[in-house]
Short mmCIF file of C-alpha atoms in Angstrom, two decimals:
data_model
loop_
_atom_site.label_atom_id
_atom_site.label_comp_id
_atom_site.label_asym_id
_atom_site.label_seq_id
_atom_site.Cartn_x
_atom_site.Cartn_y
_atom_site.Cartn_z
CA MET E 129 -3.97 175.35 168.62
CA ARG E 130 -6.62 173.21 170.35
CA ARG E 131 -5.19 170.76 172.82
CA ALA E 132 -6.72 167.37 173.39
CA GLN E 133 -6.56 165.77 176.80
CA GLY E 134 -2.87 165.51 177.65
CA ARG E 135 -1.30 164.38 174.42
CA THR E 136 -4.28 162.28 173.35
CA ALA E 137 -5.50 161.36 169.88
CA THR E 138 -7.34 163.55 167.47
CA THR E 139 -10.44 162.24 165.83
CA ARG E 140 -8.96 163.29 162.48
CA ILE E 141 -5.39 164.39 161.76
CA ALA E 142 -2.89 165.32 164.46
CA LEU E 143 -1.21 168.69 164.87
CA ILE E 144 2.02 168.11 166.70
CA SER E 145 3.84 171.17 167.88
CA ALA E 146 6.34 170.07 170.47
CA GLY E 147 7.86 173.40 171.31
CA THR E 148 7.92 173.22 175.08
CA ALA E 149 11.11 173.20 177.10
CA VAL E 150 12.60 169.87 177.83
CA VAL E 151 12.09 167.22 180.36
CA LEU E 152 14.75 164.83 181.63
CA GLY E 153 16.72 167.81 182.93
CA LEU E 154 18.39 168.45 179.58
CA GLY E 155 17.99 171.72 177.69
CA GLY E 156 15.26 173.07 175.44
CA PHE E 157 14.54 170.74 172.55
CA SER E 158 11.42 170.73 170.45
CA ALA E 159 10.20 168.49 167.71
CA GLY E 160 9.36 170.07 164.38
CA ALA E 161 5.77 171.17 164.06
CA ALA E 162 3.55 169.10 161.78
CA THR E 163 -0.05 169.89 160.92
CA ALA E 164 -2.54 168.25 158.61
CA GLU E 165 -5.67 169.38 156.83
CA GLY E 166 -7.77 168.64 153.77
CA ARG E 167 -7.31 170.67 150.60
CA PRO E 168 -8.07 170.53 146.86
CA ALA E 169 -6.14 168.23 144.58
CA GLY E 170 -2.75 169.35 143.22
CA ASP E 171 0.04 168.08 141.06
CA ARG E 172 1.65 164.79 141.92
CA ALA E 173 5.35 164.76 142.82
CA ALA E 174 7.68 161.91 143.64
CA GLY E 175 8.52 161.37 147.31
CA SER E 176 11.56 159.94 149.04
CA GLY E 177 12.02 156.40 150.26
CA THR E 178 10.45 153.17 149.08
CA SER E 179 6.73 152.58 149.42
CA SER E 180 3.98 150.29 148.18
CA ALA E 181 0.33 150.97 148.87
CA ALA E 182 -1.26 148.56 146.44
CA GLY E 183 0.54 145.30 147.17
CA SER E 184 -0.93 141.89 146.48
CA GLY E 185 -0.53 138.35 147.65
CA ALA E 186 -0.09 137.25 151.25
CA GLY E 187 2.12 140.18 152.26
CA ALA E 188 5.49 139.84 153.92
CA GLY E 189 5.81 136.11 153.53
CA ALA E 190 5.51 133.28 156.03
CA GLY E 191 3.39 134.03 159.07
CA ALA E 192 1.02 136.46 157.38
CA ALA E 193 -2.59 135.97 158.44
CA VAL E 194 -4.73 134.09 155.95
CA GLY E 195 -6.32 136.49 153.47
CA GLN E 196 -4.22 139.51 154.48
CA LYS E 197 -2.49 141.52 151.78
CA THR E 198 0.26 144.09 151.83
CA LEU E 199 -1.23 147.48 152.63
CA SER E 200 2.18 149.17 152.49
CA SER E 201 5.89 148.51 152.90
CA PHE E 202 8.50 151.19 153.58
CA THR E 203 12.27 151.03 153.93
CA VAL E 204 14.64 153.64 155.41
CA ALA E 205 18.39 153.39 154.80
CA PHE E 206 20.85 154.73 157.34
CA PRO E 207 24.63 154.94 157.82
CA SER E 208 25.92 151.95 159.71
CA ALA E 209 27.02 152.57 163.29
CA PRO E 210 27.17 149.99 166.09
CA TYR E 211 24.82 151.88 168.43
CA ARG E 212 22.33 152.64 165.63
CA THR E 213 22.25 149.09 164.31
CA HIS E 214 21.82 147.69 167.82
CA ASN E 215 19.03 150.05 168.91
CA ILE E 216 17.13 149.73 165.65
CA ALA E 217 17.30 145.92 165.83
CA ARG E 218 16.02 146.01 169.42
CA ALA E 219 13.07 148.25 168.51
CA VAL E 220 12.27 146.04 165.51
CA GLU E 221 12.27 142.97 167.77
CA LEU E 222 9.72 144.64 170.04
CA ILE E 223 7.25 145.66 167.32
CA ASN E 224 7.51 142.76 164.87
CA GLY E 225 4.49 140.46 164.73
CA ALA E 226 2.04 142.72 166.57
CA VAL E 227 -1.59 142.59 165.46
CA VAL E 228 -3.61 145.79 165.76
CA GLN E 229 -7.31 145.07 165.96
CA PRO E 230 -9.96 147.30 164.30
CA GLY E 231 -10.36 150.54 166.21
CA GLU E 232 -7.22 150.01 168.32
CA ILE E 233 -4.50 152.65 168.60
CA TRP E 234 -0.91 151.48 168.14
CA SER E 235 1.71 153.35 170.17
CA PHE E 236 5.46 153.32 169.50
CA ASN E 237 6.29 154.11 173.13
CA GLY E 238 3.77 151.53 174.31
CA ALA E 239 5.23 148.82 172.05
CA VAL E 240 8.94 149.61 172.39
CA GLY E 241 9.00 150.87 175.96
CA GLU E 242 11.50 153.23 177.53
CA ARG E 243 14.84 153.28 175.73
CA THR E 244 17.03 152.27 178.67
CA LEU E 245 19.97 149.94 179.18
CA GLU E 246 17.66 147.64 181.14
CA ASN E 247 15.33 147.44 178.13
CA GLY E 248 18.16 146.46 175.82
CA PHE E 249 19.18 149.82 174.34
CA VAL E 250 22.63 151.42 174.31
CA ASP E 251 23.92 155.00 174.22
CA GLY E 252 23.54 156.77 170.89
CA ILE E 253 23.15 160.22 169.37
CA MET E 254 20.11 162.34 170.26
CA ILE E 255 19.03 165.90 169.50
CA ASN E 256 18.87 168.30 172.46
CA ASP E 257 18.80 172.11 172.46
CA GLY E 258 19.17 172.05 168.68
CA ARG E 259 22.32 169.93 168.63
CA TYR E 260 23.51 166.34 168.83
CA VAL E 261 24.23 164.81 172.25
CA LYS E 262 24.80 161.28 173.57
CA SER E 263 21.97 159.47 175.32
CA PRO E 264 20.50 155.92 175.47
CA GLY E 265 18.34 154.80 172.57
CA GLY E 266 19.80 156.91 169.77
CA GLY E 267 18.78 155.71 166.33
CA VAL E 268 15.25 154.48 167.04
CA SER E 269 13.74 157.42 165.16
CA ALA E 270 14.65 155.52 161.99
CA VAL E 271 12.15 152.90 163.11
CA ALA E 272 9.58 155.59 164.00
CA THR E 273 10.01 157.23 160.58
CA THR E 274 9.68 153.88 158.81
CA MET E 275 6.53 153.02 160.75
CA TYR E 276 5.08 156.48 160.11
CA ASN E 277 5.52 156.07 156.35
CA ALA E 278 4.11 152.53 156.42
CA MET E 279 1.05 153.92 158.21
CA PHE E 280 0.89 156.86 155.78
CA PHE E 281 0.86 154.69 152.65
CA ALA E 282 -1.48 152.10 154.21
CA GLY E 283 -4.08 154.87 154.48
CA LEU E 284 -4.45 154.43 158.25
CA LYS E 285 -5.40 157.22 160.64
CA PRO E 286 -2.56 159.22 162.28
CA VAL E 287 -3.20 160.08 165.91
CA GLU E 288 0.07 161.61 167.16
CA HIS E 289 3.43 162.33 165.57
CA GLY E 290 6.11 164.96 165.50
CA ALA E 291 9.05 165.64 163.18
CA HIS E 292 12.65 166.20 164.24
CA SER E 293 13.38 169.80 165.22
CA PHE E 294 15.74 170.14 162.27
CA TYR E 295 15.72 168.20 159.02
CA ILE E 296 17.82 165.02 158.70
CA GLU E 297 18.66 164.44 155.04
CA ARG E 298 18.11 160.67 154.88
CA TYR E 299 14.41 161.04 155.70
CA PRO E 300 11.61 162.21 153.37
CA GLU E 301 10.89 165.90 153.88
CA GLY E 302 7.68 166.30 155.84
CA ARG E 303 7.23 162.53 156.19
CA GLU E 304 9.29 161.54 159.19
CA ALA E 305 8.78 161.08 162.90
CA THR E 306 10.73 161.16 166.11
CA VAL E 307 9.82 159.94 169.58
CA ALA E 308 10.67 160.81 173.19
CA TRP E 309 9.74 158.71 176.17
CA GLY E 310 6.99 160.37 178.20
CA THR E 311 6.71 163.44 175.98
CA LEU E 312 6.27 162.56 172.31
CA ASP E 313 4.85 159.39 170.83
CA LEU E 314 4.07 158.00 167.39
CA ARG E 315 0.52 156.69 167.43
CA TRP E 316 -1.95 155.61 164.75
CA GLN E 317 -5.38 154.05 164.76
CA ASN E 318 -6.47 151.02 162.78
CA ASP E 319 -9.57 152.51 161.14
CA SER E 320 -9.57 149.92 158.34
CA GLY E 321 -12.28 147.77 159.88
CA HIS E 322 -10.00 144.70 159.78
CA PRO E 323 -6.95 143.51 161.76
CA VAL E 324 -3.56 144.92 160.73
CA THR E 325 -0.38 142.86 161.21
CA ILE E 326 3.01 144.52 161.65
CA ARG E 327 6.08 142.95 160.07
CA ALA E 328 9.42 144.62 160.82
CA ALA E 329 13.01 143.72 159.92
CA SER E 330 16.38 145.44 159.90
CA THR E 331 19.93 145.05 158.61
CA ASP E 332 23.11 146.94 159.48
CA THR E 333 22.05 149.71 157.07
CA SER E 334 18.26 149.61 156.69
CA VAL E 335 14.93 149.04 158.42
CA THR E 336 11.69 147.92 156.79
CA VAL E 337 8.13 147.94 158.12
CA THR E 338 5.34 146.17 156.26
CA LEU E 339 1.65 146.40 157.24
CA LEU E 340 -0.70 143.58 156.27
CA GLY E 341 -4.47 143.76 156.23
CA THR E 342 -7.50 144.36 154.01
CA LYS E 343 -7.13 147.05 151.36
CA ARG E 344 -9.59 149.94 151.18
CA TYR E 345 -7.80 151.93 148.47
CA ASP E 346 -6.22 151.02 145.15
CA GLU E 347 -3.39 153.43 145.85
CA VAL E 348 -2.17 155.92 148.43
CA HIS E 349 0.56 158.28 147.27
CA ALA E 350 2.31 161.45 148.39
CA THR E 351 2.93 164.81 146.74
CA LYS E 352 5.39 167.34 148.19
CA GLY E 353 5.49 171.10 147.75
CA PRO E 354 8.57 173.37 147.67
CA ARG E 355 10.47 174.56 150.70
CA THR E 356 9.18 177.87 152.04
CA HIS E 357 10.11 180.29 154.83
CA ILE E 358 13.77 179.33 154.52
CA THR E 359 15.92 180.36 157.50
CA PRO E 360 19.75 180.22 157.47
CA PRO E 361 21.65 178.38 160.21
CA ALA E 362 23.94 180.03 162.74
CA GLN E 363 27.38 178.99 163.99
CA ARG E 364 27.97 177.67 167.50
CA THR E 365 31.19 176.79 169.32
CA ILE E 366 30.84 174.20 172.08
CA ALA E 367 33.53 173.29 174.59
CA GLY E 368 33.96 170.02 176.41
CA PRO E 369 34.17 166.27 175.80
CA THR E 370 30.42 165.79 175.26
CA CYS E 371 30.31 168.04 172.20
CA GLU E 372 29.19 166.47 168.91
CA ALA E 373 30.11 168.42 165.76
CA GLN E 374 27.35 169.01 163.23
CA THR E 375 27.12 170.47 159.73
CA PRO E 376 24.79 173.39 158.99
CA LEU E 377 21.45 173.11 157.21
CA GLU E 378 18.74 175.68 156.55
CA GLY E 379 15.41 175.63 158.32
CA PHE E 380 12.24 175.59 156.24
CA ASP E 381 8.55 174.75 156.02
CA VAL E 382 7.20 172.05 153.71
CA SER E 383 3.78 170.62 152.85
CA VAL E 384 3.05 167.01 151.90
CA ASP E 385 -0.28 165.73 150.58
CA ARG E 386 -1.58 162.21 151.17
CA VAL E 387 -3.75 161.23 148.19
CA PHE E 388 -6.22 158.32 148.31
CA VAL E 389 -7.22 156.64 145.04
CA ARG E 390 -10.06 154.19 144.49
CA GLY E 391 -11.42 152.99 141.17
CA GLY E 392 -8.93 155.16 139.31
CA HIS E 393 -10.20 158.37 140.96
CA GLU E 394 -8.93 160.50 143.80
CA VAL E 395 -11.42 160.13 146.63
CA ARG E 396 -9.64 161.96 149.42
CA ARG E 397 -6.67 164.22 150.13
CA GLU E 398 -4.98 165.39 153.32
CA THR E 399 -2.25 167.99 153.75
CA PHE E 400 0.53 167.70 156.36
CA ARG E 401 2.57 170.84 157.08
CA THR E 402 5.96 170.55 158.81
CA HIS E 403 8.25 173.28 160.19
CA TYR E 404 11.99 172.62 160.56
CA THR E 405 14.29 174.96 162.49
CA PRO E 406 17.83 175.58 161.15
CA ARG E 407 20.52 173.06 162.04
CA ASP E 408 23.31 175.25 163.35
CA GLU E 409 26.92 174.52 162.52
CA VAL E 410 28.58 173.25 165.71
CA THR E 411 32.34 173.34 166.15
CA CYS E 412 33.83 171.46 169.10
CA VAL E 413 36.82 172.87 170.98
CA PRO E 414 38.74 171.70 174.05
CA GLU E 415 37.15 172.78 177.31
CA SER E 416 38.58 176.10 178.38
CA PRO E 417 37.46 179.12 180.43
CA THR E 418 37.60 181.31 177.30
CA ALA E 419 35.35 179.12 175.14
CA THR E 420 31.91 180.70 174.65
CA PRO E 421 28.95 179.72 172.54
CA GLY E 422 28.63 181.32 169.13
CA PRO E 423 25.63 183.38 168.05
CA THR E 424 22.29 181.72 167.41
CA THR E 425 19.51 182.63 165.06
CA SER E 426 16.34 184.41 166.13
CA ASP E 427 14.38 181.38 164.93
CA ALA E 428 15.97 179.16 167.57
CA PRO E 429 15.02 175.53 168.13
CA GLY E 430 12.08 175.41 170.50
CA SER E 431 9.81 177.85 168.64
CA PRO E 432 7.02 175.92 166.86
CA ALA E 433 5.38 177.11 163.67
CA ALA E 434 1.97 178.67 163.94
CA PRO E 435 -0.63 176.28 162.56
CA ALA E 436 -2.18 177.17 159.25
CA ALA E 437 -5.95 177.65 159.10
CA PRO E 438 -7.57 174.61 157.51
CA THR E 439 -9.26 175.03 154.16
CA ALA E 440 -11.61 172.16 154.90
CA ALA E 441 -13.77 171.61 157.97
CA PRO E 442 -11.75 172.29 161.17
CA ALA E 443 -10.36 169.17 162.77
CA PRO E 444 -9.56 168.58 166.46
CA THR E 445 -5.85 168.59 167.24
CA ALA E 446 -3.48 166.92 169.63
CA SER E 447 -0.30 168.28 171.15
CA ALA E 448 2.84 166.93 172.77
CA THR E 449 5.90 168.32 174.41
CA ALA E 450 9.28 166.84 173.63
CA GLY E 451 12.55 166.40 175.45
CA THR E 452 15.65 164.70 174.19
CA THR E 453 14.77 162.58 171.16
CA PRO E 454 16.75 160.13 169.03
CA ALA E 455 18.44 161.67 166.03
CA GLY E 456 17.71 158.56 164.01
#
């Protein structure tokens, strides 16, 4: 994998493989690997979530810039929890109303800042070493995933993103993003040639991001392939008061195409490949000298997928390492 400077942008589509050991002094977490490339057209399949790439009118209502239309709008639903609702609302407050000028790169970490108590965030659930733990800022990945999909269906240029290490069922497979302060960002470039306005809002159970601007495509839609390279989860027993139980889920690879349509014809297609490690079953027990961790799989969290060779012209790639990240 070719590495850009630090974790800088690609000039095309990002390859994020955050498989390096953690920062923040917390265990070895990695984000799921996601790669993108061009490939021939395939069958169209329905995706998850709610999206609109061909909206009309003034966009998200009052405050939209004159002449701007809805490029895309995406909503993610989530189970209500006080920490999640609070942290998502805080992140929404920090990104709502931003205007991204032509050529500019929007950064989630730059816009939201570090998820600390001083910045208005509270403790929530994160993923670390392949399991859930408590840490400030838990839940903001729902905002990152919503923004990623809004960018995806607006047809804007992805610069940096990484998936969760294991799959979280409420997100679209292969179309989700997580963030970690100082190690993994969600970034995209406004390559539309016109300003893009961000509108964000949340409730106790959902978050919506709408992007307003000048349309270049009649439609942008997604097609998803089947799960491949399926890996079963292991069982783990964790002792102590900080343990968070989790249910098992298989690991797998999945490919998602982004299809651009203009004048009734497909004019462009990009393929994003994502690798998810298994989500081990975690059982919590009282702390005791006899409690020992259960076995883990050979495909342990922290081992990124090897990037597939592109079928179109090779594109530069960007990389990022990841520490503890919000579970969303």
